[in-house]
Short mmCIF file of C-alpha atoms in Angstrom, two decimals:
data_model
loop_
_atom_site.label_atom_id
_atom_site.label_comp_id
_atom_site.label_asym_id
_atom_site.label_seq_id
_atom_site.Cartn_x
_atom_site.Cartn_y
_atom_site.Cartn_z
CA MET A 1 109.31 66.41 198.19
CA ARG A 2 107.51 65.14 195.09
CA ASP A 3 106.26 61.56 195.28
CA LEU A 4 108.63 59.38 193.25
CA THR A 5 106.20 56.48 192.84
CA PRO A 6 105.31 57.34 189.21
CA PHE A 7 109.00 57.55 188.33
CA SER A 8 109.81 54.24 190.02
CA ASN A 9 106.86 52.54 188.36
CA ARG A 10 107.86 53.76 184.89
CA LEU A 11 111.47 52.80 185.51
CA SER A 12 110.42 49.29 186.54
CA LYS A 13 108.17 48.91 183.51
CA ASN A 14 110.92 50.04 181.16
CA HIS A 15 113.44 47.77 182.83
CA ARG A 16 111.26 44.68 182.48
CA HIS A 17 111.06 45.24 178.72
CA LEU A 18 114.46 46.72 177.92
CA ALA A 19 116.63 44.36 179.98
CA LYS A 20 115.28 41.45 177.92
CA TRP A 21 115.57 43.46 174.71
CA ALA A 22 119.19 44.37 175.47
CA LYS A 23 120.03 40.73 176.09
CA ARG A 24 118.62 39.84 172.67
CA GLN A 25 120.70 42.69 171.19
CA ASP A 26 123.78 41.28 172.95
CA THR A 27 124.54 44.56 174.72
CA GLU A 28 125.06 45.53 178.35
CA CYS A 29 124.47 49.21 177.59
CA TYR A 30 121.14 50.84 176.81
CA ARG A 31 118.92 53.84 177.52
CA LEU A 32 116.44 52.98 180.23
CA TYR A 33 114.55 56.25 180.70
CA ASP A 34 114.52 59.61 178.90
CA ARG A 35 112.21 62.17 180.49
CA ASP A 36 109.30 59.78 179.97
CA ILE A 37 107.39 61.71 182.65
CA PRO A 38 107.91 65.50 182.40
CA GLU A 39 107.93 65.90 186.19
CA PHE A 40 111.04 63.73 186.32
CA PRO A 41 113.41 65.31 183.75
CA VAL A 42 116.28 62.85 183.91
CA ILE A 43 117.95 60.44 181.50
CA VAL A 44 119.01 57.03 182.81
CA ASP A 45 121.47 54.84 180.92
CA VAL A 46 122.56 51.36 181.95
CA TYR A 47 126.21 50.36 181.57
CA GLY A 48 126.55 46.75 182.66
CA ALA A 49 126.20 46.65 186.45
CA SER A 50 126.28 50.46 186.70
CA ALA A 51 124.06 53.36 185.69
CA HIS A 52 124.50 56.92 184.47
CA ILE A 53 121.90 59.56 185.35
CA GLN A 54 121.75 62.94 183.66
CA GLU A 55 119.51 65.58 185.17
CA VAL A 56 118.27 67.78 182.33
CA ASP A 57 118.28 71.42 183.32
CA THR A 58 114.72 72.70 183.00
CA GLY A 59 115.19 76.03 184.71
CA TRP A 60 113.03 75.00 187.65
CA GLN A 61 113.58 77.11 190.75
CA ILE A 62 114.18 75.01 193.85
CA ASP A 63 116.34 75.54 196.92
CA GLU A 64 119.62 73.66 197.11
CA ASP A 65 118.68 71.36 199.98
CA SER A 66 115.42 70.30 198.34
CA HIS A 67 117.19 69.79 195.03
CA ALA A 68 119.88 67.63 196.63
CA ALA A 69 117.26 65.54 198.43
CA TRP A 70 115.32 65.07 195.18
CA LEU A 71 118.44 63.93 193.33
CA ASP A 72 119.31 61.51 196.13
CA ALA A 73 115.82 60.05 195.92
CA ILE A 74 116.09 59.68 192.14
CA ARG A 75 119.41 57.91 192.53
CA GLN A 76 118.00 55.62 195.21
CA ALA A 77 115.01 54.74 193.03
CA VAL A 78 117.30 53.79 190.14
CA ALA A 79 119.45 51.69 192.48
CA GLU A 80 116.41 49.81 193.77
CA VAL A 81 114.94 49.09 190.34
CA LEU A 82 118.27 47.90 188.90
CA ALA A 83 119.29 46.15 192.14
CA ILE A 84 122.69 47.85 192.16
CA ALA A 85 124.59 49.89 194.72
CA VAL A 86 124.09 53.64 194.84
CA ASP A 87 127.87 53.98 194.50
CA ASP A 88 127.58 52.37 191.06
CA ILE A 89 125.39 55.23 189.82
CA ALA A 90 126.96 58.38 188.34
CA LEU A 91 124.87 61.55 188.47
CA LYS A 92 125.37 64.68 186.35
CA THR A 93 123.42 67.76 185.40
CA ARG A 94 123.21 68.20 181.62
CA ARG A 95 122.97 71.67 180.16
CA ARG A 96 122.96 72.57 176.52
CA GLN A 97 126.56 72.28 175.45
CA LYS A 98 128.48 73.67 172.55
CA GLY A 99 131.74 72.54 171.07
CA LEU A 100 133.80 69.78 172.57
CA ALA A 101 131.30 69.01 175.32
CA GLN A 102 132.24 65.35 175.36
CA TYR A 103 135.84 66.30 176.13
CA GLU A 104 135.07 68.46 179.14
CA LYS A 105 136.11 67.13 182.53
CA THR A 106 133.69 67.14 185.45
CA GLY A 107 136.41 67.52 188.05
CA GLU A 108 136.05 63.94 189.23
CA THR A 109 138.56 61.20 188.55
CA GLY A 110 135.92 58.52 188.19
CA ARG A 111 136.66 54.87 187.71
CA GLU A 112 136.90 52.91 184.54
CA ARG A 113 134.56 50.03 183.82
CA ILE A 114 134.60 47.53 180.97
CA VAL A 115 131.30 46.88 179.20
CA SER A 116 130.29 44.63 176.35
CA GLU A 117 128.36 45.35 173.15
CA THR A 118 127.85 42.62 170.53
CA GLY A 119 130.94 40.82 171.72
CA ARG A 120 133.13 43.91 171.64
CA ARG A 121 134.48 45.36 174.86
CA PHE A 122 134.78 49.04 175.70
CA ILE A 123 136.21 51.13 178.51
CA VAL A 124 133.73 53.62 179.95
CA ASN A 125 134.10 56.23 182.67
CA LEU A 126 130.75 57.40 183.98
CA GLU A 127 132.08 60.14 186.25
CA ALA A 128 135.14 61.93 184.83
CA TYR A 129 133.69 63.51 181.67
CA LEU A 130 130.35 64.85 180.55
CA ASP A 131 130.06 61.83 178.25
CA THR A 132 131.00 58.29 179.11
CA GLY A 133 133.25 57.05 176.29
CA LEU A 134 130.52 55.19 174.39
CA PHE A 135 127.69 56.95 172.55
CA LEU A 136 124.73 54.59 172.88
CA ASP A 137 122.72 56.27 170.12
CA HIS A 138 125.26 55.11 167.50
CA ARG A 139 124.90 51.41 168.33
CA ASN A 140 122.98 50.60 165.13
CA THR A 141 125.47 52.39 162.89
CA ARG A 142 128.38 50.69 164.65
CA ARG A 143 126.74 47.36 163.87
CA VAL A 144 126.29 48.28 160.20
CA VAL A 145 129.94 49.30 159.97
CA GLY A 146 131.01 46.01 161.52
CA GLU A 147 128.84 44.04 159.11
CA HIS A 148 130.25 45.77 156.02
CA ALA A 149 133.90 46.21 156.97
CA ALA A 150 135.37 42.90 155.79
CA GLY A 151 138.28 43.50 153.43
CA LYS A 152 137.84 47.27 153.61
CA ARG A 153 140.17 50.16 154.37
CA PHE A 154 138.43 52.13 157.11
CA LEU A 155 138.70 55.77 158.16
CA ASN A 156 137.22 57.13 161.40
CA LEU A 157 137.08 60.96 161.63
CA PHE A 158 136.34 62.81 164.88
CA ALA A 159 136.81 59.37 166.36
CA TYR A 160 136.31 60.08 170.09
CA THR A 161 137.23 56.76 171.80
CA GLY A 162 137.41 54.71 168.61
CA SER A 163 134.32 52.52 168.99
CA PHE A 164 133.54 52.61 165.24
CA THR A 165 137.07 51.43 164.54
CA VAL A 166 136.71 48.55 166.99
CA TYR A 167 133.62 47.42 165.07
CA ALA A 168 135.31 47.83 161.69
CA ALA A 169 138.47 46.01 162.73
CA THR A 170 136.68 43.12 164.44
CA GLY A 171 134.42 42.97 161.37
CA GLY A 172 137.40 42.22 159.15
CA ALA A 173 138.70 45.61 157.96
CA ILE A 174 142.18 45.08 156.55
CA SER A 175 143.38 48.45 157.86
CA SER A 176 142.11 51.58 159.56
CA VAL A 177 143.06 55.13 160.42
CA THR A 178 141.47 56.72 163.50
CA VAL A 179 141.68 60.52 163.61
CA ASP A 180 141.04 62.73 166.63
CA LEU A 181 142.63 65.86 168.04
CA SER A 182 142.58 64.82 171.71
CA ASN A 183 145.52 63.00 173.25
CA THR A 184 143.23 61.75 176.00
CA TYR A 185 140.79 60.16 173.59
CA GLN A 186 143.45 58.80 171.26
CA ASP A 187 144.94 57.01 174.27
CA TRP A 188 141.45 55.78 175.20
CA SER A 189 141.02 54.48 171.63
CA ARG A 190 144.36 52.69 171.81
CA ARG A 191 143.32 50.94 175.02
CA ASN A 192 139.98 49.98 173.46
CA PHE A 193 141.91 48.51 170.52
CA GLU A 194 144.17 46.53 172.84
CA LEU A 195 141.17 45.33 174.83
CA ASN A 196 139.71 43.86 171.64
CA GLY A 197 142.98 42.35 170.41
CA LEU A 198 143.44 44.64 167.42
CA ASP A 199 146.76 44.63 165.55
CA LEU A 200 148.06 48.17 166.05
CA SER A 201 150.40 47.79 163.10
CA ARG A 202 147.36 47.70 160.79
CA HIS A 203 145.07 50.01 162.76
CA SER A 204 146.78 53.36 163.22
CA LEU A 205 145.92 56.32 165.41
CA VAL A 206 146.47 59.83 164.06
CA ARG A 207 146.24 62.83 166.36
CA ALA A 208 145.27 65.64 163.99
CA ASP A 209 142.83 68.39 163.19
CA VAL A 210 140.38 66.73 160.78
CA PHE A 211 140.43 69.63 158.31
CA ARG A 212 144.22 69.40 158.10
CA TYR A 213 144.12 65.60 157.91
CA LEU A 214 141.67 65.68 154.98
CA GLN A 215 144.00 68.02 153.05
CA ASP A 216 147.13 66.00 153.79
CA ALA A 217 145.53 62.62 153.06
CA ALA A 218 144.16 63.85 149.73
CA ALA A 219 147.58 65.25 148.78
CA ALA A 220 149.15 61.90 149.67
CA GLY A 221 146.63 60.02 147.50
CA GLU A 222 145.19 57.99 150.36
CA ARG A 223 141.95 56.09 149.69
CA PHE A 224 139.43 54.34 151.91
CA ASP A 225 136.50 52.05 151.21
CA LEU A 226 134.49 52.92 154.31
CA ILE A 227 134.50 56.24 156.20
CA VAL A 228 132.65 57.36 159.32
CA MET A 229 132.54 61.05 160.19
CA ASP A 230 130.70 62.18 163.34
CA PRO A 231 131.78 65.77 164.06
CA PRO A 232 130.69 67.86 167.03
CA SER A 233 128.05 70.46 166.29
CA PHE A 234 130.48 73.25 167.09
CA SER A 235 134.09 73.51 168.22
CA ASN A 236 136.39 76.43 168.90
CA SER A 237 139.20 74.30 170.30
CA LYS A 238 142.49 76.20 170.37
CA LYS A 239 144.14 73.11 168.87
CA MET A 240 142.11 73.42 165.66
CA LEU A 241 143.11 75.59 162.74
CA ASP A 242 139.55 76.83 162.24
CA ILE A 243 136.35 77.09 164.23
CA LEU A 244 134.07 74.19 163.35
CA ASP A 245 130.36 74.75 162.75
CA VAL A 246 128.83 71.59 161.30
CA GLN A 247 125.91 73.39 159.66
CA ARG A 248 128.19 75.90 157.96
CA ASP A 249 131.09 73.52 157.26
CA GLN A 250 129.22 70.43 156.09
CA GLN A 251 130.20 70.85 152.42
CA ARG A 252 133.86 71.20 153.31
CA LEU A 253 133.72 68.14 155.56
CA VAL A 254 131.75 65.88 153.23
CA ASP A 255 133.68 66.96 150.12
CA GLY A 256 136.93 66.35 151.97
CA ALA A 257 135.88 62.87 153.03
CA MET A 258 134.46 61.98 149.63
CA ALA A 259 137.77 62.95 148.02
CA LEU A 260 139.32 60.07 149.98
CA LEU A 261 136.60 57.55 149.13
CA ALA A 262 137.58 54.75 146.76
CA PRO A 263 135.17 53.75 143.94
CA GLY A 264 132.22 51.87 145.39
CA GLY A 265 132.97 53.21 148.87
CA VAL A 266 130.54 54.51 151.50
CA LEU A 267 130.67 57.50 153.84
CA TYR A 268 128.49 57.62 156.96
CA PHE A 269 128.08 61.26 158.01
CA SER A 270 126.37 61.92 161.33
CA ASN A 271 125.87 64.81 163.72
CA ASN A 272 123.63 65.71 166.65
CA LEU A 273 122.92 69.35 165.86
CA ARG A 274 119.27 70.08 166.55
CA GLY A 275 117.68 71.46 163.43
CA PHE A 276 120.55 70.43 161.15
CA LYS A 277 119.63 70.83 157.48
CA LEU A 278 121.57 69.00 154.81
CA ASP A 279 122.90 71.39 152.18
CA PRO A 280 121.05 70.68 148.88
CA ALA A 281 124.36 71.06 147.04
CA LEU A 282 125.59 67.85 148.66
CA ALA A 283 122.56 65.93 147.43
CA GLU A 284 123.29 67.23 143.93
CA ARG A 285 126.92 66.08 143.99
CA TYR A 286 126.44 62.72 145.73
CA ARG A 287 123.86 60.07 146.41
CA VAL A 288 122.70 60.93 149.93
CA GLU A 289 120.32 58.70 151.87
CA ASP A 290 118.95 59.92 155.21
CA ILE A 291 119.14 56.79 157.38
CA SER A 292 118.38 58.51 160.69
CA ALA A 293 115.14 56.60 161.27
CA LYS A 294 117.06 53.31 161.09
CA SER A 295 120.18 54.50 162.87
CA VAL A 296 118.48 55.65 166.09
CA PRO A 297 118.11 52.55 168.31
CA GLU A 298 114.81 51.26 169.65
CA ASP A 299 115.68 52.18 173.25
CA PHE A 300 115.77 55.91 172.40
CA ARG A 301 112.47 57.75 172.82
CA ASN A 302 114.14 60.81 171.32
CA ARG A 303 114.10 59.84 167.65
CA LYS A 304 115.88 63.09 166.76
CA ILE A 305 118.94 62.56 168.94
CA HIS A 306 121.11 62.53 165.83
CA GLN A 307 120.93 62.65 162.05
CA CYS A 308 122.81 60.13 159.97
CA PHE A 309 123.39 60.03 156.21
CA ARG A 310 124.77 57.35 153.91
CA VAL A 311 126.76 59.08 151.17
CA THR A 312 128.09 57.49 147.97
CA ALA A 313 129.39 58.77 144.65
CA ARG A 314 126.96 59.34 141.81
#
């Protein structure tokens, strides 16, 4: 089996720096390692006193027993560096996913943990789904939303587990609407809201297809001062009216959100499609600022993990 000393040494070096950095950022959750050494193609994220390892499928050919032994050794190395139990480390293999990848179950029940980020608390499950319930790469944008939410009406589209809404509400938003199609994730959002003491009479959850919601909200004359929209790259969910392709449908999505934006309002539009190109027509209709360089946190070596745009009326 390959010598894991280089991996352990890099992990230890990263941990010495990033554990202190995370404390200064007031977060328990951060990316510790992301394929820093090509021979060790894994991603390691820290969630409080637990860790989440994703093995990135490289197509390497290796027999099952050797592969299992290698993964066990990787897990043990992470446990030793972080001084945590192996049982507190979730391990998954990540393949290129399309559609509602974050909603797909792994087959495990998992166990829920509560973690803290800038004073907010979130429920995560490191085992049950391909994603954990908290996207670490959006930490900076969450903070910006929290800092600018006071007195605002907030709308969260493709909301997943509602973390943007938690930031907006605890930042002083007077009301919010959180839209997602999944019952599972709407319930998760509700529990995140309760965990942070949000008033559910002012912060409502709407289970809906976003395309349909945008039409209905516009027809009803609803307006918001601050909107976050972070759609999946692609979705063919049977619950949706249409197939979603963020590259193809970006005008429809952004136009729909901008139709709900009150004068002086801001839309944050983000996605993680590799190679996404903003449609020039959107830049002609609106003021669009690419804030991706600022929105990707310092702990992410992959500076192209997402693209994020700040959109306002001209």
